Short mmCIF file of C-alpha atoms in Angstrom, two decimals:
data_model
loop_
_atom_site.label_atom_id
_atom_site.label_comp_id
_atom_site.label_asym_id
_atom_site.label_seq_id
_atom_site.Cartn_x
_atom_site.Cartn_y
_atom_site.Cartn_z
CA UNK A 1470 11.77 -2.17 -21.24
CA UNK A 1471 11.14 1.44 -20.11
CA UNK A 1472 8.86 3.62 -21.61
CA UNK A 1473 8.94 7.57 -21.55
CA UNK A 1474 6.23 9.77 -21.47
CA UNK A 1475 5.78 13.60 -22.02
CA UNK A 1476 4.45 15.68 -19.70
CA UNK A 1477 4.23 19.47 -19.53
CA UNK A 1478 4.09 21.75 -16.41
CA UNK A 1479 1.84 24.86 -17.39
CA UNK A 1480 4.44 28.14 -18.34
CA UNK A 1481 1.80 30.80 -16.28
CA UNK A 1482 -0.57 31.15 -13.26
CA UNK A 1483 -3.52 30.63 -15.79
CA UNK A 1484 -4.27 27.42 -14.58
CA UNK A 1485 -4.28 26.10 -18.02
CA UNK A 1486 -3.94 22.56 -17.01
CA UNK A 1487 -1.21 19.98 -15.64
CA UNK A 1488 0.05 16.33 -17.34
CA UNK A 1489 -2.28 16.77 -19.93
CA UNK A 1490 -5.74 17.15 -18.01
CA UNK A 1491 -7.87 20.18 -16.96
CA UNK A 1492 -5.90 20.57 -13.35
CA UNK A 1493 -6.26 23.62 -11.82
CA UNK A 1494 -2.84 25.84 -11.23
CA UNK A 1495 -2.27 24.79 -7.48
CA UNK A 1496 0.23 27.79 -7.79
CA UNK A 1497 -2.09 30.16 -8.30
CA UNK A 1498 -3.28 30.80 -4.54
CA UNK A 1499 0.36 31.22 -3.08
CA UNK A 1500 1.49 33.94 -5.63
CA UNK A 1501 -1.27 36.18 -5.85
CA UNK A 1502 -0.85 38.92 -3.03
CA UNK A 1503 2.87 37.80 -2.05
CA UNK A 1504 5.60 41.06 -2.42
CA UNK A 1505 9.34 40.59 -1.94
CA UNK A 1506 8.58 41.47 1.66
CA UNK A 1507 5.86 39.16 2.42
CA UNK A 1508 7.27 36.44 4.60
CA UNK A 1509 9.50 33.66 4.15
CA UNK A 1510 9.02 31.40 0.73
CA UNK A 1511 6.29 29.60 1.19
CA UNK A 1512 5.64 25.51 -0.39
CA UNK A 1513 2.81 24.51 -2.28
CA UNK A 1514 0.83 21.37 -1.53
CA UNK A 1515 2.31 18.51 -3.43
CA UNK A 1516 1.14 17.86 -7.16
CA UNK A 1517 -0.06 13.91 -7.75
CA UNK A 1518 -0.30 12.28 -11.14
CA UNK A 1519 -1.88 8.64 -11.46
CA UNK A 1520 1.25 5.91 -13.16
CA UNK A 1521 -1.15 4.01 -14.03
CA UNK A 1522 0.93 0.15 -14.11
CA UNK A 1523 0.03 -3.17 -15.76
CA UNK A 1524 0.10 -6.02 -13.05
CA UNK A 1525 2.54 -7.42 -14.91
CA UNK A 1526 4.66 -4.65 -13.96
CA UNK A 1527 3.82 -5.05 -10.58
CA UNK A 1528 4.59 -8.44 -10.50
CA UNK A 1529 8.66 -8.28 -11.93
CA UNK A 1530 8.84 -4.84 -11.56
CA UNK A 1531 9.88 -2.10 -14.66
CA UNK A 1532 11.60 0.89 -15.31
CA UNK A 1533 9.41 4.00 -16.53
CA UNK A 1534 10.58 7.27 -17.99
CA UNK A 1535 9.13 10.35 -17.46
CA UNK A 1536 9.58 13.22 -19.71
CA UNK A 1537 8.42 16.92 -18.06
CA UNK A 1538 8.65 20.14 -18.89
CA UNK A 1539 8.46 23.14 -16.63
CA UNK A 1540 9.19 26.94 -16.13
CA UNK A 1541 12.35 28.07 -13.78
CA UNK A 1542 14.78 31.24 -13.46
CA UNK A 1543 18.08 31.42 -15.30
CA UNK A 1544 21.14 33.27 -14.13
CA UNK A 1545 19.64 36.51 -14.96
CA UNK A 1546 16.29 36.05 -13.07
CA UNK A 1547 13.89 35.13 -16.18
CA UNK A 1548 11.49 32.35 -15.87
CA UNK A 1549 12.82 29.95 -18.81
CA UNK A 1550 11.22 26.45 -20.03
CA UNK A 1551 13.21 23.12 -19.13
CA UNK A 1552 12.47 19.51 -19.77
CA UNK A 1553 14.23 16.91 -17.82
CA UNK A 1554 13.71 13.32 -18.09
CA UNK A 1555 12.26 11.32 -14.60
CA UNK A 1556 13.08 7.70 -13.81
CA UNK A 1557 10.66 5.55 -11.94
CA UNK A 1558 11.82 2.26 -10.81
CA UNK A 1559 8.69 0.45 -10.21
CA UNK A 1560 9.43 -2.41 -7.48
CA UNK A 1561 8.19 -5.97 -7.34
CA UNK A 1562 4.79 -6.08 -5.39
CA UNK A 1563 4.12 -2.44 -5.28
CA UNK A 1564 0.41 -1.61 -4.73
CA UNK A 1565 -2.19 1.03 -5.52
CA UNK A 1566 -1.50 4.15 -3.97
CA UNK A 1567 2.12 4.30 -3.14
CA UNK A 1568 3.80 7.10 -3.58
CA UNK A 1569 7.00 8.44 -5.58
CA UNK A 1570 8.14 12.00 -5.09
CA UNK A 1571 10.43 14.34 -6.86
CA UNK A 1572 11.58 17.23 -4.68
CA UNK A 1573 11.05 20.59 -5.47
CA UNK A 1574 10.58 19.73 -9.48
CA UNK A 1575 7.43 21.81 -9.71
CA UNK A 1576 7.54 25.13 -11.76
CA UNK A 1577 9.31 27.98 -9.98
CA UNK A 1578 7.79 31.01 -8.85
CA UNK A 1579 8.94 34.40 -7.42
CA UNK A 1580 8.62 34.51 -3.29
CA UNK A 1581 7.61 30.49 -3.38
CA UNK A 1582 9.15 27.10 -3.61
CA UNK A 1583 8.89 24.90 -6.16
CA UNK A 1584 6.02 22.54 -5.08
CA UNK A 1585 7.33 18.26 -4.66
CA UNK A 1586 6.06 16.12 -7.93
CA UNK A 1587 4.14 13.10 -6.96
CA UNK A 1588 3.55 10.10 -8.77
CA UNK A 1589 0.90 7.67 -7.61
CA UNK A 1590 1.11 4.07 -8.47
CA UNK A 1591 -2.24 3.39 -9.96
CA UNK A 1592 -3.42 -0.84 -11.27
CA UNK A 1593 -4.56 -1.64 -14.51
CA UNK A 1594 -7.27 -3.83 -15.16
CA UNK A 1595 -6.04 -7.50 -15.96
CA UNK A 1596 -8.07 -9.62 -18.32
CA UNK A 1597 -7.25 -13.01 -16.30
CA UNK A 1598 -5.88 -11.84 -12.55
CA UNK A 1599 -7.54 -9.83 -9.94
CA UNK A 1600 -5.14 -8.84 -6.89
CA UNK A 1601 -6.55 -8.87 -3.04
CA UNK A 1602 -3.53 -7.44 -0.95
CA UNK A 1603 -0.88 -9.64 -1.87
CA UNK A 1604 -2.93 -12.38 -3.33
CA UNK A 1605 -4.19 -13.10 -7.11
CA UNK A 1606 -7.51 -14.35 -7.33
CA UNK A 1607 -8.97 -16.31 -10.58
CA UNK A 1608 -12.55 -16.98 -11.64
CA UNK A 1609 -12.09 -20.30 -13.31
CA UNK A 1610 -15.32 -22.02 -15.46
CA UNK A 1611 -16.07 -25.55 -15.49
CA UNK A 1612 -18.79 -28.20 -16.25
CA UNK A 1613 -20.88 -30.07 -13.55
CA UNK A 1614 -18.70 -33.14 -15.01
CA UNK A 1615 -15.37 -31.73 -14.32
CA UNK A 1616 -16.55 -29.98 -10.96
CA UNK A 1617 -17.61 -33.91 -9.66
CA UNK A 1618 -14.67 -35.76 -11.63
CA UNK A 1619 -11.51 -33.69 -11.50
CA UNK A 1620 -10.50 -31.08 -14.32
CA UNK A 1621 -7.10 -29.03 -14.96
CA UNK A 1622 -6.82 -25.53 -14.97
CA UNK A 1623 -4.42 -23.93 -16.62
CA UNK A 1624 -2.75 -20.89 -16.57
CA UNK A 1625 0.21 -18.49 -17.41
CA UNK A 1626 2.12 -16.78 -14.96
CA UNK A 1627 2.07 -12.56 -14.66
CA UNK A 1628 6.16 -13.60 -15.10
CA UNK A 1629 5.52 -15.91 -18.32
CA UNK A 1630 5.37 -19.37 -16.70
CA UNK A 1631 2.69 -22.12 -17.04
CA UNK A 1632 1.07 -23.61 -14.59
CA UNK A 1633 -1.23 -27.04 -14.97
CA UNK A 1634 -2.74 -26.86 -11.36
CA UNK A 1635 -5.19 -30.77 -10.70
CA UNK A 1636 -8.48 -29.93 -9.13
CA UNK A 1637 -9.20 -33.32 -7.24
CA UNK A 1638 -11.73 -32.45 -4.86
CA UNK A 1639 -14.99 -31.77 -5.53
CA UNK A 1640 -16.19 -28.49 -6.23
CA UNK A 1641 -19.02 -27.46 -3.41
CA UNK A 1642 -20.59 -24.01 -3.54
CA UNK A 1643 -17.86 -21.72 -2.03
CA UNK A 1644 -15.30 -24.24 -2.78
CA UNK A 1645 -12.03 -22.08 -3.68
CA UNK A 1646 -8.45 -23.61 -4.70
CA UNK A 1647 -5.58 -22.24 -2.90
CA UNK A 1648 -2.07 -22.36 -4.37
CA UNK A 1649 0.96 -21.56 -1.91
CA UNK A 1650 3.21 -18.47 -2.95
CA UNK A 1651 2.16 -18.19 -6.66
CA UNK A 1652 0.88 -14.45 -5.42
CA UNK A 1653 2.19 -11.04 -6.03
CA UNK A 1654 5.33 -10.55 -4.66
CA UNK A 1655 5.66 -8.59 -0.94
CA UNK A 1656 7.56 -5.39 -1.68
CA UNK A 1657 8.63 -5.53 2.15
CA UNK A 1658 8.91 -8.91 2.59
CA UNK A 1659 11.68 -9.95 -0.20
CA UNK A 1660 11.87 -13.25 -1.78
CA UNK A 1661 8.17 -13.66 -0.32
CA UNK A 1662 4.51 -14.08 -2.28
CA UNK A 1663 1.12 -13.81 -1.31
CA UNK A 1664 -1.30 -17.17 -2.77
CA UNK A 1665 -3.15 -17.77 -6.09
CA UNK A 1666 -7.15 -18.19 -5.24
CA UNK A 1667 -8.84 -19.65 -7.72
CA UNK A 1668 -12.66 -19.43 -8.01
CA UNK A 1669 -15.24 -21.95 -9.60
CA UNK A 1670 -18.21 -21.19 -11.41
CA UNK A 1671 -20.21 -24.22 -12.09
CA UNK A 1672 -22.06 -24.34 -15.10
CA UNK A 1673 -25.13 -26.91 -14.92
CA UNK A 1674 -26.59 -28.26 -17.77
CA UNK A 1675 -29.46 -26.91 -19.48
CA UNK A 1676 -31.51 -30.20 -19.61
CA UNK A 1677 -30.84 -34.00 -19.26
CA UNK A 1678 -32.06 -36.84 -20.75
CA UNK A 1679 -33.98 -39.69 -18.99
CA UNK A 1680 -31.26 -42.07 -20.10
CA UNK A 1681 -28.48 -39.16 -17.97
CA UNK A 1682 -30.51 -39.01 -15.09
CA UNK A 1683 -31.27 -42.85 -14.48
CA UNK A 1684 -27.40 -43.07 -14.99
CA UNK A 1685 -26.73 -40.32 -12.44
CA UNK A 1686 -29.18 -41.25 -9.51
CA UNK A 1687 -27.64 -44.54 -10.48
CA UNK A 1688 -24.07 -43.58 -9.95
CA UNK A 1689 -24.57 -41.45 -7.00
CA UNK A 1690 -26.87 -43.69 -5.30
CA UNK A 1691 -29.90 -41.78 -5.59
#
């Protein structure tokens, strides 16, 4: 499902603020001082606003809508407000920090073009999943028991899917479970993933009885 948001360009050079925050008016600079005989146009800097994207999103991709409003001329040279709706197709495996630009969709201005609209893909924190590059990583609990006997983790997908992944081995210090292609996906690398890492934190018991640790020195020949 797409989602639309609203976002308004500011109508003057007042710097009164852009998408909703206290942004300065990069505008400003290139008017002030500029006649109709003072050069060519010139182009702002581009302006960057955070799309701030669930990993989920990431992971199968989404469509976002972007609602904006900002100032341009009309057929008789007035500076009118327009609002025109932005579509962001957010592809599988995308990362922080890349980059979507809108051409010239910045407010117009007499003697300058409009400046480029940037949107900058920005990750939301994930209660489960942590992403290295083009891997997931999970920190997975589990008892001394379960680190020496074998244990189950299990786990839903970013896409929906559950996975019941054996732990076998035993769990050293450092020990880390690596699980082929069950990654993010590899935006330009199609049809490939990165891994799933998952993590152990041991928890050791608090205290043992006599009876547990004649049975354990027992049982591992101690």
């Amino acid at each position: 499902m797409g989602h639309t948001r609203s976002m308004r360009f500011p109508m003057d050079n007042a710097g009164s603020g852009f998408f909703g925050g206290d942004i300065p008016n990069v505008f400003r600079s290139y008017t002030e001082g500029m006649g109709a005989g003072g050069g060519p146009p010139r182009k702002p800097p581009p302006v960057e606003s955070k799309l701030a994207c669930s990993l989920e999103d990431l992971y199968s991709g989404s469509t976002r809508k972007m609602k904006i409003s900002r100032s341009v001329f009309d057929a008789n040279g007035r500076l009118v407000p327009e609002s025109e709706i932005l579509t962001i197709n957010v592809k599988p495996g995308w990362k922080k920090g890349t980059k979507i630009t809108f051409p010239d969709k910045g407010n117009e201005h007499a003697n300058q073009l409009p400046a480029d609209l940037v949107f900058v893909i920005d990750e939301k924190p994930h209660d489960i999943y942590k992403r290295d590059g083009n891997d997931l990583v999970v920190h997975h609990k589990l008892t001394l028991a379960e680190a020496l006997g074998g244990t189950h983790v299990t786990l839903t997908t970013l896409d929906g899917r559950p996975l019941s992944i054996p732990v076998n081995d035993i769990v050293s210090p450092g020990y880390e479970l690596v699980i082929a292609k069950e990654g993010m996906p590899i935006a330009k690398e199609p049809g490939k993933r990165g891994n799933l890492r998952i993590k152990f934190d041991v928890r050791f018991p608090s205290r043992l009885t006599e009876e547990q640790r004649s049975g354990l020195r027992r049982i591992l020949g101690g």
